[in-house]
mmCIF file of C-alpha atoms in Angstrom:
data_model
loop_
_atom_site.group_PDB
_atom_site.id
_atom_site.type_symbol
_atom_site.label_atom_id
_atom_site.label_comp_id
_atom_site.label_asym_id
_atom_site.label_seq_id
_atom_site.Cartn_x
_atom_site.Cartn_y
_atom_site.Cartn_z
ATOM 1 C CA MET A 186 7.492 5.783 24.478
ATOM 2 C CA SER A 187 10.462 7.100 26.411
ATOM 3 C CA GLU A 188 13.841 5.367 26.478
ATOM 4 C CA ASP A 189 13.455 4.935 30.229
ATOM 5 C CA ALA A 190 10.089 3.152 29.810
ATOM 6 C CA ILE A 191 11.593 0.806 27.197
ATOM 7 C CA LYS A 192 14.507 0.057 29.520
ATOM 8 C CA GLN A 193 12.074 -0.714 32.365
ATOM 9 C CA MET A 194 10.142 -3.123 30.117
ATOM 10 C CA LYS A 195 13.339 -4.851 29.027
ATOM 11 C CA GLN A 196 14.582 -5.201 32.604
ATOM 12 C CA ALA A 197 11.232 -6.548 33.842
ATOM 13 C CA VAL A 198 10.974 -9.214 31.137
ATOM 14 C CA ALA A 199 14.657 -10.112 31.513
ATOM 15 C CA LYS A 200 14.233 -10.649 35.264
ATOM 16 C CA ALA A 201 11.147 -12.810 34.697
ATOM 17 C CA ALA A 202 13.155 -14.970 32.285
ATOM 18 C CA ALA A 203 16.200 -15.225 34.558
ATOM 19 C CA ASP A 204 13.910 -16.320 37.399
ATOM 20 C CA ARG A 205 12.863 -19.383 35.339
ATOM 21 C CA VAL A 206 16.385 -20.768 35.296
ATOM 22 C CA GLN A 207 17.002 -23.478 37.896
ATOM 23 C CA SER A 208 20.207 -24.773 39.484
ATOM 24 C CA GLY A 209 22.106 -27.299 37.382
ATOM 25 C CA MET A 210 20.719 -26.060 34.055
ATOM 26 C CA ILE A 211 22.681 -25.562 30.859
ATOM 27 C CA VAL A 212 21.488 -22.215 29.481
ATOM 28 C CA GLY A 213 21.751 -20.765 25.986
ATOM 29 C CA LEU A 214 22.706 -17.104 26.368
ATOM 30 C CA GLY A 215 21.298 -14.902 23.638
ATOM 31 C CA THR A 216 22.560 -11.663 22.162
ATOM 32 C CA GLY A 217 21.178 -8.134 22.350
ATOM 33 C CA SER A 218 20.057 -5.450 24.767
ATOM 34 C CA THR A 219 17.268 -7.388 26.515
ATOM 35 C CA THR A 220 19.300 -10.586 26.833
ATOM 36 C CA ALA A 221 22.185 -8.561 28.268
ATOM 37 C CA PHE A 222 19.907 -7.841 31.239
ATOM 38 C CA VAL A 223 19.082 -11.588 31.477
ATOM 39 C CA ILE A 224 22.787 -12.401 31.767
ATOM 40 C CA GLN A 225 23.211 -9.681 34.404
ATOM 41 C CA PHE A 226 20.267 -11.024 36.462
ATOM 42 C CA LEU A 227 21.559 -14.620 36.186
ATOM 43 C CA GLY A 228 24.888 -13.377 37.526
ATOM 44 C CA ASP A 229 23.069 -11.642 40.403
ATOM 45 C CA ARG A 230 21.237 -14.882 41.291
ATOM 46 C CA LEU A 231 24.504 -16.839 41.256
ATOM 47 C CA ARG A 232 26.217 -14.258 43.459
ATOM 48 C CA LYS A 233 23.355 -14.297 45.983
ATOM 49 C CA GLY A 234 23.382 -18.097 46.128
ATOM 50 C CA GLU A 235 19.874 -18.426 44.650
ATOM 51 C CA LEU A 236 21.361 -20.440 41.770
ATOM 52 C CA SER A 237 24.248 -22.878 41.529
ATOM 53 C CA HIS A 238 25.972 -25.102 38.988
ATOM 54 C CA ILE A 239 24.566 -23.476 35.866
ATOM 55 C CA SER A 240 26.561 -23.351 32.633
ATOM 56 C CA GLY A 241 26.064 -20.944 29.753
ATOM 57 C CA VAL A 242 26.444 -21.489 26.011
ATOM 58 C CA PRO A 243 26.965 -18.015 24.481
ATOM 59 C CA THR A 244 25.594 -17.174 21.043
ATOM 60 C CA SER A 245 28.081 -14.383 20.362
ATOM 61 C CA PHE A 246 31.252 -12.667 21.458
ATOM 62 C CA GLN A 247 29.039 -10.105 23.236
ATOM 63 C CA ALA A 248 27.222 -12.797 25.234
ATOM 64 C CA SER A 249 30.537 -14.454 26.115
ATOM 65 C CA VAL A 250 32.054 -11.199 27.392
ATOM 66 C CA LEU A 251 28.951 -10.405 29.494
ATOM 67 C CA ALA A 252 28.776 -13.921 30.935
ATOM 68 C CA LYS A 253 32.406 -13.711 32.049
ATOM 69 C CA LYS A 254 31.780 -10.271 33.523
ATOM 70 C CA TYR A 255 28.857 -11.556 35.615
ATOM 71 C CA GLY A 256 30.493 -14.824 36.679
ATOM 72 C CA ILE A 257 28.525 -17.329 34.594
ATOM 73 C CA PRO A 258 30.647 -20.417 33.754
ATOM 74 C CA LEU A 259 30.720 -21.110 30.014
ATOM 75 C CA VAL A 260 30.710 -24.343 28.013
ATOM 76 C CA THR A 261 30.690 -25.020 24.261
ATOM 77 C CA LEU A 262 28.538 -27.248 22.083
ATOM 78 C CA ASP A 263 31.448 -29.705 22.109
ATOM 79 C CA ASP A 264 30.813 -30.172 25.841
ATOM 80 C CA VAL A 265 27.012 -30.677 25.853
ATOM 81 C CA GLU A 266 24.499 -32.651 23.808
ATOM 82 C CA LYS A 267 21.533 -30.398 24.546
ATOM 83 C CA LEU A 268 20.518 -27.362 26.554
ATOM 84 C CA ASP A 269 17.804 -27.161 29.182
ATOM 85 C CA ILE A 270 16.751 -23.650 28.192
ATOM 86 C CA ALA A 271 17.817 -20.922 25.795
ATOM 87 C CA ILE A 272 16.867 -17.287 26.415
ATOM 88 C CA ASP A 273 17.045 -14.802 23.573
ATOM 89 C CA GLY A 274 15.414 -11.680 22.204
ATOM 90 C CA ALA A 275 13.789 -11.053 18.828
ATOM 91 C CA ASP A 276 13.324 -8.199 16.384
ATOM 92 C CA GLU A 277 9.798 -9.285 15.440
ATOM 93 C CA VAL A 278 7.298 -11.784 16.887
ATOM 94 C CA ASP A 279 4.126 -12.784 15.013
ATOM 95 C CA PRO A 280 0.937 -14.256 16.586
ATOM 96 C CA ALA A 281 2.135 -17.816 15.786
ATOM 97 C CA LYS A 282 5.356 -17.234 17.818
ATOM 98 C CA ASN A 283 7.491 -17.102 14.700
ATOM 99 C CA LEU A 284 10.388 -14.653 14.816
ATOM 100 C CA ILE A 285 12.715 -12.472 12.843
ATOM 101 C CA LYS A 286 16.101 -12.258 14.549
ATOM 102 C CA GLY A 287 19.510 -10.997 13.539
ATOM 103 C CA GLY A 288 19.523 -7.302 14.344
ATOM 104 C CA GLY A 289 22.776 -7.993 16.163
ATOM 105 C CA ALA A 290 24.114 -10.180 13.320
ATOM 106 C CA ALA A 291 24.296 -13.220 15.628
ATOM 107 C CA HIS A 292 21.344 -15.178 14.206
ATOM 108 C CA THR A 293 23.377 -18.120 12.888
ATOM 109 C CA ARG A 294 24.759 -19.080 16.285
ATOM 110 C CA GLU A 295 21.450 -18.143 17.914
ATOM 111 C CA LYS A 296 19.478 -20.511 15.685
ATOM 112 C CA ILE A 297 21.874 -23.379 16.423
ATOM 113 C CA VAL A 298 21.784 -22.841 20.192
ATOM 114 C CA ASP A 299 18.072 -22.020 20.422
ATOM 115 C CA SER A 300 17.116 -25.104 18.373
ATOM 116 C CA LEU A 301 19.120 -27.404 20.683
ATOM 117 C CA ALA A 302 17.303 -26.254 23.824
ATOM 118 C CA ASP A 303 14.494 -28.224 25.452
ATOM 119 C CA GLN A 304 12.777 -24.861 25.905
ATOM 120 C CA PHE A 305 13.436 -21.720 23.868
ATOM 121 C CA LEU A 306 12.262 -18.704 25.838
ATOM 122 C CA VAL A 307 11.981 -15.404 23.944
ATOM 123 C CA VAL A 308 12.125 -12.069 25.768
ATOM 124 C CA VAL A 309 10.798 -8.950 24.025
ATOM 125 C CA ASP A 310 9.213 -5.611 24.776
ATOM 126 C CA SER A 311 5.762 -4.963 23.327
ATOM 127 C CA SER A 312 7.142 -2.945 20.384
ATOM 128 C CA LYS A 313 8.432 -6.206 18.830
ATOM 129 C CA LEU A 314 4.956 -7.732 18.380
ATOM 130 C CA VAL A 315 3.754 -7.581 14.766
ATOM 131 C CA PRO A 316 0.674 -8.926 12.951
ATOM 132 C CA LYS A 317 2.887 -10.453 10.232
ATOM 133 C CA LEU A 318 6.630 -11.092 9.884
ATOM 134 C CA GLY A 319 8.479 -8.541 7.780
ATOM 135 C CA ALA A 320 6.087 -5.765 8.792
ATOM 136 C CA THR A 321 8.805 -3.568 10.265
ATOM 137 C CA PHE A 322 12.089 -5.470 10.031
ATOM 138 C CA PRO A 323 14.062 -6.902 7.102
ATOM 139 C CA VAL A 324 15.193 -10.549 7.072
ATOM 140 C CA PRO A 325 18.921 -10.720 7.902
ATOM 141 C CA VAL A 326 20.844 -13.200 5.758
ATOM 142 C CA GLU A 327 24.399 -14.210 6.678
ATOM 143 C CA VAL A 328 26.450 -14.734 3.515
ATOM 144 C CA LEU A 329 29.955 -15.903 2.674
ATOM 145 C CA PRO A 330 31.858 -12.802 1.447
ATOM 146 C CA PHE A 331 32.804 -14.638 -1.771
ATOM 147 C CA ALA A 332 29.104 -15.108 -2.626
ATOM 148 C CA VAL A 333 27.573 -11.683 -1.924
ATOM 149 C CA ALA A 334 26.915 -10.804 -5.585
ATOM 150 C CA PRO A 335 25.186 -14.062 -6.652
ATOM 151 C CA VAL A 336 23.223 -14.277 -3.390
ATOM 152 C CA THR A 337 22.059 -10.675 -3.862
ATOM 153 C CA ARG A 338 20.786 -11.563 -7.348
ATOM 154 C CA ALA A 339 19.016 -14.683 -6.044
ATOM 155 C CA LEU A 340 17.308 -12.737 -3.239
ATOM 156 C CA LYS A 341 16.116 -10.113 -5.734
ATOM 157 C CA ALA A 342 14.659 -12.938 -7.841
ATOM 158 C CA LEU A 343 12.659 -14.004 -4.769
ATOM 159 C CA GLY A 344 11.151 -10.515 -4.585
ATOM 160 C CA GLY A 345 13.447 -9.199 -1.882
ATOM 161 C CA GLN A 346 15.341 -5.928 -1.680
ATOM 162 C CA PRO A 347 18.752 -6.850 -0.223
ATOM 163 C CA GLU A 348 21.109 -4.287 1.266
ATOM 164 C CA LEU A 349 24.575 -5.024 2.580
ATOM 165 C CA ARG A 350 24.621 -4.110 6.280
ATOM 166 C CA MET A 351 27.209 -1.422 6.923
ATOM 167 C CA GLY A 352 29.070 -0.887 10.176
ATOM 168 C CA VAL A 353 28.448 1.891 12.662
ATOM 169 C CA LYS A 354 31.626 3.609 13.871
ATOM 170 C CA LYS A 355 33.411 1.352 11.386
ATOM 171 C CA ASP A 356 34.170 1.925 7.733
ATOM 172 C CA GLY A 357 32.826 -0.883 5.586
ATOM 173 C CA PRO A 358 30.342 -3.684 6.178
ATOM 174 C CA VAL A 359 29.359 -5.477 9.377
ATOM 175 C CA VAL A 360 31.369 -8.690 9.797
ATOM 176 C CA THR A 361 29.793 -11.526 11.842
ATOM 177 C CA ASP A 362 31.579 -13.539 14.531
ATOM 178 C CA GLN A 363 32.083 -16.174 11.805
ATOM 179 C CA GLY A 364 33.771 -13.672 9.465
ATOM 180 C CA ASN A 365 30.815 -13.388 7.088
ATOM 181 C CA LEU A 366 28.674 -10.492 5.814
ATOM 182 C CA VAL A 367 24.974 -9.715 6.345
ATOM 183 C CA LEU A 368 22.384 -8.809 3.722
ATOM 184 C CA ASP A 369 19.233 -7.212 5.162
ATOM 185 C CA VAL A 370 16.385 -8.193 2.861
ATOM 186 C CA LYS A 371 13.085 -6.298 2.810
ATOM 187 C CA PHE A 372 10.113 -8.262 1.486
ATOM 188 C CA ALA A 373 6.837 -6.512 0.649
ATOM 189 C CA ASP A 374 5.006 -9.618 1.854
ATOM 190 C CA ILE A 375 5.964 -12.935 3.461
ATOM 191 C CA PRO A 376 2.915 -15.174 2.903
ATOM 192 C CA ASN A 377 4.725 -18.373 3.927
ATOM 193 C CA PRO A 378 7.602 -17.717 6.362
ATOM 194 C CA ALA A 379 8.533 -21.428 6.724
ATOM 195 C CA GLU A 380 8.883 -21.840 2.970
ATOM 196 C CA LEU A 381 10.904 -18.619 2.640
ATOM 197 C CA GLU A 382 13.253 -19.694 5.455
ATOM 198 C CA GLN A 383 14.083 -22.911 3.595
ATOM 199 C CA THR A 384 14.270 -21.283 0.165
ATOM 200 C CA ILE A 385 16.765 -18.636 1.326
ATOM 201 C CA ASN A 386 18.922 -21.234 3.090
ATOM 202 C CA ASN A 387 19.073 -23.299 -0.111
ATOM 203 C CA ILE A 388 20.796 -20.460 -2.011
ATOM 204 C CA PRO A 389 24.475 -21.458 -2.369
ATOM 205 C CA GLY A 390 26.608 -19.088 -0.296
ATOM 206 C CA VAL A 391 23.940 -18.417 2.347
ATOM 207 C CA VAL A 392 24.992 -19.540 5.832
ATOM 208 C CA GLU A 393 21.726 -18.862 7.684
ATOM 209 C CA ASN A 394 18.832 -16.395 7.746
ATOM 210 C CA GLY A 395 16.928 -14.650 10.519
ATOM 211 C CA LEU A 396 13.548 -16.330 10.075
ATOM 212 C CA PHE A 397 12.992 -18.518 13.162
ATOM 213 C CA ILE A 398 9.950 -20.657 12.341
ATOM 214 C CA ASN A 399 8.480 -23.102 14.889
ATOM 215 C CA VAL A 400 11.498 -22.675 17.194
ATOM 216 C CA ALA A 401 10.138 -20.515 20.037
ATOM 217 C CA ASP A 402 8.302 -22.249 22.892
ATOM 218 C CA VAL A 403 7.503 -19.372 25.268
ATOM 219 C CA ILE A 404 7.307 -15.634 24.551
ATOM 220 C CA LEU A 405 7.549 -13.263 27.513
ATOM 221 C CA VAL A 406 6.441 -9.720 26.688
ATOM 222 C CA GLY A 407 7.401 -6.673 28.708
ATOM 223 C CA GLU A 408 4.776 -3.914 28.724
ATOM 224 C CA ILE A 409 3.989 -0.691 30.531
ATOM 225 C CA VAL A 410 0.574 -0.931 32.222
ATOM 226 C CA ASP A 411 -0.716 2.086 34.165
ATOM 227 C CA GLY A 412 2.791 3.527 34.162
ATOM 228 C CA GLN A 413 4.379 0.380 35.626
ATOM 229 C CA PRO A 414 6.410 -2.372 33.924
ATOM 230 C CA HIS A 415 4.448 -5.610 33.551
ATOM 231 C CA VAL A 416 5.319 -9.014 32.065
ATOM 232 C CA ARG A 417 2.877 -11.345 30.374
ATOM 233 C CA GLU A 418 3.291 -14.689 28.661
ATOM 234 C CA MET A 419 2.004 -14.672 25.097
ATOM 235 C CA ALA A 420 -0.793 -17.193 24.614
#
């Protein structure tokens, strides 16, 4: 599929998600290429007067910068007890609406924000749908720098193949917004994603991992149908 077709799918699903936000809502703002379009469309709606009095809780430095660019007022988790809706992308979505997230190394903040929302709305293009988690994407694990070696050994003992995520256009590893490192862990099979999520998080030194189990409420999927972008809600 062409880059232009993928962009059209992402824009279509992002617009459909932004259209679900109502005036007065507190909105979790996700991280990544599709959610960047959501933030842009929310800004457009505010500017046109279609929306008013919304507040955003960003999940990353990227989301914060974009929200400021498009005129979305920001609040922190110190200011609010819960969110009305959180909108975020995913790297994989299985038929049970479980996710792998963390391609942008923001999954720790994303999981906190997404879990606090009354509704967690996931926006993806059709390439992110998989029959089983781990089919195409490793599980990102955010780790304290001090603990990389022992956590690597523990993940290998679980049957994973961990690799330290290295920076692009930067010498050395990727550093998260919290100042931690990311291990991308490939598993040959993930028979019980919920159990693996808990097991990984119980390893001392692990901050959070990218398995999002029983968190997503609604999945909007952008597709190309007969050459045109189309959005459907996953059953």
